[in-house]
Structures are given as structure tokens and as C-alpha cells.
Amino acid sequence: MSYTYEFPRPSVTTDILVFSIRDAVLQVLLIERKFDPFKGAWAIPGGFVQMEEDLMQGALRELEEETGLAGIPIRQLGAYGEPGRDPRGRVITIAFIALVPSADLIAKGGSDAQDARWFPVDDLPPLAFDHAQIVADGRAQLARDVTASIKDSALVAFDFLPAKFTLSQAQEVFETLRGEAMDKRNFRKWLSNEWTIEDTGEKSTGGRHRPAALFRLKGS
């Protein structure tokens, strides 16, 4: 099919931020670029949207092609269109975000990515394009999400906890996702107000600390 346009046309890409907690640290999945521009640099997985795709389809395809990951729920984060952000020309990107448990995920570089690897968000290598800004924006959005129980995204925090968890375990996960420490008393009051959790009547076992009460998210 041929196209005729009166005005210059920007290209459209998608970039996908995949966050996870690994070794009690918030991490993001990056790919090492195989080709120019920025050959050998680390970047967010993503690429150009094809003419027959909608944005989410394009994002999921690129994520699978470059990292091997499929079936991950993603949602739109925002659009980035600063002129000059891509040396190839006028390129607007739509960024998506996901927060997933990564214990069972095996990421590997594919397509135009020669490697795929998890990096702590507080210790990133230099990133291609404007991806450092996109990661920072995604990190800030994630912190906002886990303080709002009315959003489905906030419930994802409980995916990083065992079915029965101590309040200390819950606080560690929420602090990791929010990127800030929380007062112990205020956290427990906030958690009980925002979500329906119930005491299982059981105690934690093992470890170096005293046994603590085990809770669960009601209905889980």
C-alpha cells in the first residue's frame, strides 16, 4: 500500500519498562543494543510500531522479540517526543510500564538486542536516547501506584509477598517499591486502612528474629 502525505511524518516507537524486586532491590529490565544508534549501550526494550499494530500490540511484540518475555500485563506510562531524542530522525515514543515478580522469568537478548539483564534502579549504566528520564518517570509512577489501593496496580505489591506474611515483610516490600522508609506504626495503620488483611492466627518460624504474627490479604 502506498501513502501520500502533505506534511512530514514522525515515526512512532514503544518502550517497555519492566520492574521487579530481585534480592530485595527494585530492578528494571534493560537490553544491550546490537545496532546503531547507541550500539552496545543499554536501553529499555522497545522498537518501531508496525502499520497494522496498535500501540500495545507493538509494545508486547517488541518486548517478546528483544527479551523473550511474553504474557506480561503492561499499561501506558506516557509519551515522549522531544525533538532530537533519536538521532535517526523525528521519533515519538509511547512508554509502557509493568511490575512483575521475576523469580520465574528468564530474559534473554533477541532480535536487535544482544543481551537482556536486570539492573538495580539506583545503579544503572548510561542509557541510550532519553531512557534515563523514562526510567525515572516510571519509578516515580510506581511509587505513586503502591500508595493508592483503588488502583489494580497497587495490589501487585502483594505478589512479592508469600500468601502468609508478617507485617515487617510487607513493610519491606512497600518501602522498596516506594523508594523511601516508612514509620513502622504509621505503615501498619495505613496498611490496615487501605487493604483488608486478616490475622491467620499463625506465627512465623525460623530465622534469627522472634516469631511474628502471620497475615494474609483477605480473599486471596
CSV table of C-alpha atoms in Angstrom, one decimal:
chain,number,residue,atom,x,y,z
A,1,MET,CA,0.0,0.0,0.0
A,2,SER,CA,1.4,3.4,-0.9
A,3,TYR,CA,0.9,6.6,1.1
A,4,THR,CA,1.0,10.3,0.2
A,5,TYR,CA,1.3,12.9,2.9
A,6,GLU,CA,1.4,16.7,2.6
A,7,PHE,CA,3.3,17.0,5.9
A,8,PRO,CA,6.4,15.4,7.4
A,9,ARG,CA,5.7,12.3,9.4
A,10,PRO,CA,7.3,11.4,12.7
A,11,SER,CA,7.9,7.7,13.4
A,12,VAL,CA,6.4,6.0,16.5
A,13,THR,CA,8.1,3.6,18.8
A,14,THR,CA,7.1,1.9,22.1
A,15,ASP,CA,9.4,1.4,25.1
A,16,ILE,CA,8.5,-1.0,27.9
A,17,LEU,CA,9.7,-0.6,31.5
A,18,VAL,CA,9.6,-3.9,33.3
A,19,PHE,CA,10.2,-3.5,37.1
A,20,SER,CA,10.7,-6.3,39.6
A,21,ILE,CA,12.0,-6.9,43.1
A,22,ARG,CA,15.1,-9.1,43.0
A,23,ASP,CA,17.3,-9.8,46.1
A,24,ALA,CA,15.2,-7.2,48.0
A,25,VAL,CA,16.1,-4.5,45.5
A,26,LEU,CA,13.9,-2.8,42.9
A,27,GLN,CA,15.3,-3.6,39.5
A,28,VAL,CA,14.5,-2.8,35.8
A,29,LEU,CA,15.0,-5.0,32.8
A,30,LEU,CA,17.3,-3.5,30.1
A,31,ILE,CA,18.6,-4.7,26.8
A,32,GLU,CA,22.0,-4.2,25.2
A,33,ARG,CA,21.6,-2.7,21.8
A,34,LYS,CA,23.0,-4.7,18.9
A,35,PHE,CA,23.0,-2.0,16.3
A,36,ASP,CA,23.4,1.8,15.9
A,37,PRO,CA,22.4,4.2,17.1
A,38,PHE,CA,23.9,3.6,20.5
A,39,LYS,CA,25.3,0.2,19.6
A,40,GLY,CA,26.5,-1.6,22.7
A,41,ALA,CA,24.6,0.8,25.1
A,42,TRP,CA,21.9,-0.3,27.5
A,43,ALA,CA,18.3,0.7,26.8
A,44,ILE,CA,14.7,0.0,27.6
A,45,PRO,CA,13.2,-2.8,25.4
A,46,GLY,CA,11.2,-1.4,22.5
A,47,GLY,CA,11.1,-0.5,18.9
A,48,PHE,CA,9.1,0.8,16.0
A,49,VAL,CA,5.3,0.2,15.7
A,50,GLN,CA,4.2,-1.5,12.6
A,51,MET,CA,1.5,-0.1,10.4
A,52,GLU,CA,-1.1,-2.8,11.2
A,53,GLU,CA,-0.4,-2.7,15.0
A,54,ASP,CA,-2.0,-0.8,17.8
A,55,LEU,CA,0.4,0.6,20.4
A,56,MET,CA,0.0,-2.2,23.0
A,57,GLN,CA,0.4,-4.9,20.4
A,58,GLY,CA,3.6,-3.3,19.2
A,59,ALA,CA,5.0,-3.0,22.7
A,60,LEU,CA,4.2,-6.6,23.6
A,61,ARG,CA,5.8,-7.8,20.3
A,62,GLU,CA,9.0,-5.8,20.8
A,63,LEU,CA,9.2,-7.0,24.4
A,64,GLU,CA,9.0,-10.6,23.4
A,65,GLU,CA,11.4,-10.2,20.5
A,66,GLU,CA,14.1,-8.5,22.5
A,67,THR,CA,13.8,-10.3,25.8
A,68,GLY,CA,11.8,-13.5,25.3
A,69,LEU,CA,9.2,-12.4,27.8
A,70,ALA,CA,5.5,-12.8,26.9
A,71,GLY,CA,2.2,-12.5,28.6
A,72,ILE,CA,3.2,-9.7,30.9
A,73,PRO,CA,0.4,-7.2,31.7
A,74,ILE,CA,1.5,-3.7,30.8
A,75,ARG,CA,-0.1,-0.2,30.9
A,76,GLN,CA,0.7,3.1,29.3
A,77,LEU,CA,3.0,5.4,31.2
A,78,GLY,CA,3.3,8.4,28.9
A,79,ALA,CA,4.6,9.8,25.6
A,80,TYR,CA,8.0,11.3,24.8
A,81,GLY,CA,8.5,13.4,21.8
A,82,GLU,CA,11.4,15.9,22.4
A,83,PRO,CA,12.9,16.8,19.0
A,84,GLY,CA,16.4,15.3,18.8
A,85,ARG,CA,15.7,12.5,21.3
A,86,ASP,CA,16.6,10.0,18.5
A,87,PRO,CA,19.5,10.7,16.1
A,88,ARG,CA,17.6,8.7,13.3
A,89,GLY,CA,15.0,11.4,12.9
A,90,ARG,CA,11.8,12.7,14.5
A,91,VAL,CA,10.6,9.8,16.7
A,92,ILE,CA,7.9,9.9,19.3
A,93,THR,CA,7.8,7.0,21.7
A,94,ILE,CA,4.9,5.7,23.9
A,95,ALA,CA,6.3,4.2,27.1
A,96,PHE,CA,4.6,1.3,28.9
A,97,ILE,CA,5.2,0.1,32.4
A,98,ALA,CA,4.9,-3.3,34.2
A,99,LEU,CA,5.6,-4.5,37.7
A,100,VAL,CA,6.1,-8.3,37.9
A,101,PRO,CA,7.5,-11.0,40.1
A,102,SER,CA,10.6,-12.1,38.3
A,103,ALA,CA,11.6,-15.3,40.0
A,104,ASP,CA,10.2,-17.5,37.2
A,105,LEU,CA,11.1,-15.1,34.3
A,106,ILE,CA,14.1,-15.9,32.1
A,107,ALA,CA,15.0,-12.9,30.0
A,108,LYS,CA,17.5,-13.3,27.1
A,109,GLY,CA,18.5,-10.9,24.3
A,110,GLY,CA,17.0,-11.5,20.9
A,111,SER,CA,16.2,-9.7,17.7
A,112,ASP,CA,18.2,-6.4,17.8
A,113,ALA,CA,19.2,-6.9,21.4
A,114,GLN,CA,22.4,-8.8,22.1
A,115,ASP,CA,21.7,-9.2,25.8
A,116,ALA,CA,18.9,-8.6,28.4
A,117,ARG,CA,19.7,-8.1,32.0
A,118,TRP,CA,18.2,-6.8,35.3
A,119,PHE,CA,19.7,-3.7,36.9
A,120,PRO,CA,19.0,-2.0,40.2
A,121,VAL,CA,17.2,1.2,39.5
A,122,ASP,CA,19.6,3.1,41.8
A,123,ASP,CA,22.7,1.7,40.0
A,124,LEU,CA,22.0,2.0,36.2
A,125,PRO,CA,24.6,2.1,33.4
A,126,PRO,CA,24.5,5.1,31.0
A,127,LEU,CA,21.3,4.6,28.9
A,128,ALA,CA,20.6,5.3,25.2
A,129,PHE,CA,18.2,8.0,24.0
A,130,ASP,CA,16.2,9.7,26.8
A,131,HIS,CA,15.7,6.4,28.6
A,132,ALA,CA,17.1,7.6,31.9
A,133,GLN,CA,14.3,10.1,32.1
A,134,ILE,CA,11.7,7.4,31.2
A,135,VAL,CA,13.1,5.1,33.9
A,136,ALA,CA,12.9,8.0,36.4
A,137,ASP,CA,9.3,8.8,35.4
A,138,GLY,CA,8.4,5.1,35.7
A,139,ARG,CA,10.0,4.8,39.1
A,140,ALA,CA,8.0,7.8,40.3
A,141,GLN,CA,4.8,6.4,38.9
A,142,LEU,CA,5.4,3.1,40.6
A,143,ALA,CA,5.8,4.9,44.0
A,144,ARG,CA,2.5,6.7,43.5
A,145,ASP,CA,0.7,3.5,42.5
A,146,VAL,CA,1.6,1.5,45.6
A,147,THR,CA,0.0,4.2,47.8
A,148,ALA,CA,-3.3,4.0,46.0
A,149,SER,CA,-5.3,0.9,46.8
A,150,ILE,CA,-8.1,1.8,44.4
A,151,LYS,CA,-5.8,1.0,41.5
A,152,ASP,CA,-5.2,-2.6,40.5
A,153,SER,CA,-1.5,-1.8,40.1
A,154,ALA,CA,-1.2,-1.3,43.8
A,155,LEU,CA,-2.3,-4.8,44.5
A,156,VAL,CA,0.7,-6.1,42.5
A,157,ALA,CA,2.8,-5.3,45.6
A,158,PHE,CA,1.3,-8.3,47.3
A,159,ASP,CA,2.6,-10.6,44.5
A,160,PHE,CA,6.0,-10.1,46.1
A,161,LEU,CA,4.9,-11.4,49.4
A,162,PRO,CA,4.2,-15.0,50.4
A,163,ALA,CA,0.5,-16.0,50.9
A,164,LYS,CA,1.0,-15.6,54.6
A,165,PHE,CA,3.3,-12.7,55.5
A,166,THR,CA,4.5,-10.7,58.5
A,167,LEU,CA,3.9,-7.0,58.7
A,168,SER,CA,7.7,-6.5,58.6
A,169,GLN,CA,7.8,-8.4,55.3
A,170,ALA,CA,5.0,-6.2,53.9
A,171,GLN,CA,6.7,-3.0,55.0
A,172,GLU,CA,10.0,-4.1,53.4
A,173,VAL,CA,8.2,-4.6,50.0
A,174,PHE,CA,6.3,-1.4,50.1
A,175,GLU,CA,9.4,0.6,51.1
A,176,THR,CA,11.3,-1.0,48.2
A,177,LEU,CA,8.5,0.0,45.7
A,178,ARG,CA,8.1,3.5,47.1
A,179,GLY,CA,11.8,4.1,47.4
A,180,GLU,CA,11.5,5.5,50.9
A,181,ALA,CA,11.4,4.4,54.5
A,182,MET,CA,8.1,4.3,56.4
A,183,ASP,CA,7.4,4.7,60.1
A,184,LYS,CA,6.5,1.3,61.5
A,185,ARG,CA,3.4,2.4,63.4
A,186,ASN,CA,2.1,4.6,60.6
A,187,PHE,CA,2.7,1.9,58.0
A,188,ARG,CA,0.7,-0.7,59.9
A,189,LYS,CA,-2.2,1.7,60.4
A,190,TRP,CA,-2.1,2.7,56.7
A,191,LEU,CA,-1.9,-0.9,55.5
A,192,SER,CA,-4.9,-1.9,57.6
A,193,ASN,CA,-6.9,1.1,56.4
A,194,GLU,CA,-6.1,0.6,52.7
A,195,TRP,CA,-6.4,-3.1,52.4
A,196,THR,CA,-8.4,-5.8,54.2
A,197,ILE,CA,-5.8,-8.0,55.8
A,198,GLU,CA,-6.5,-10.6,58.4
A,199,ASP,CA,-4.5,-12.3,61.1
A,200,THR,CA,-4.2,-16.0,60.4
A,201,GLY,CA,-3.5,-16.9,64.0
A,202,GLU,CA,-0.2,-18.4,63.0
A,203,LYS,CA,3.3,-17.3,63.8
A,204,SER,CA,6.4,-17.2,61.6
A,205,THR,CA,9.1,-19.8,62.2
A,206,GLY,CA,12.8,-20.0,61.6
A,207,GLY,CA,15.1,-17.1,61.1
A,208,ARG,CA,17.0,-15.0,63.7
A,209,HIS,CA,14.0,-13.0,64.9
A,210,ARG,CA,11.3,-13.7,67.3
A,211,PRO,CA,8.2,-15.4,65.9
A,212,ALA,CA,5.8,-12.8,64.4
A,213,ALA,CA,2.1,-12.9,63.6
A,214,LEU,CA,1.3,-14.0,60.0
A,215,PHE,CA,-1.3,-12.1,58.0
A,216,ARG,CA,-2.9,-12.6,54.6
A,217,LEU,CA,-4.8,-10.4,52.1
A,218,LYS,CA,-8.5,-11.2,52.6
A,219,GLY,CA,-9.9,-13.0,49.6
A,220,SER,CA,-6.6,-14.1,48.3
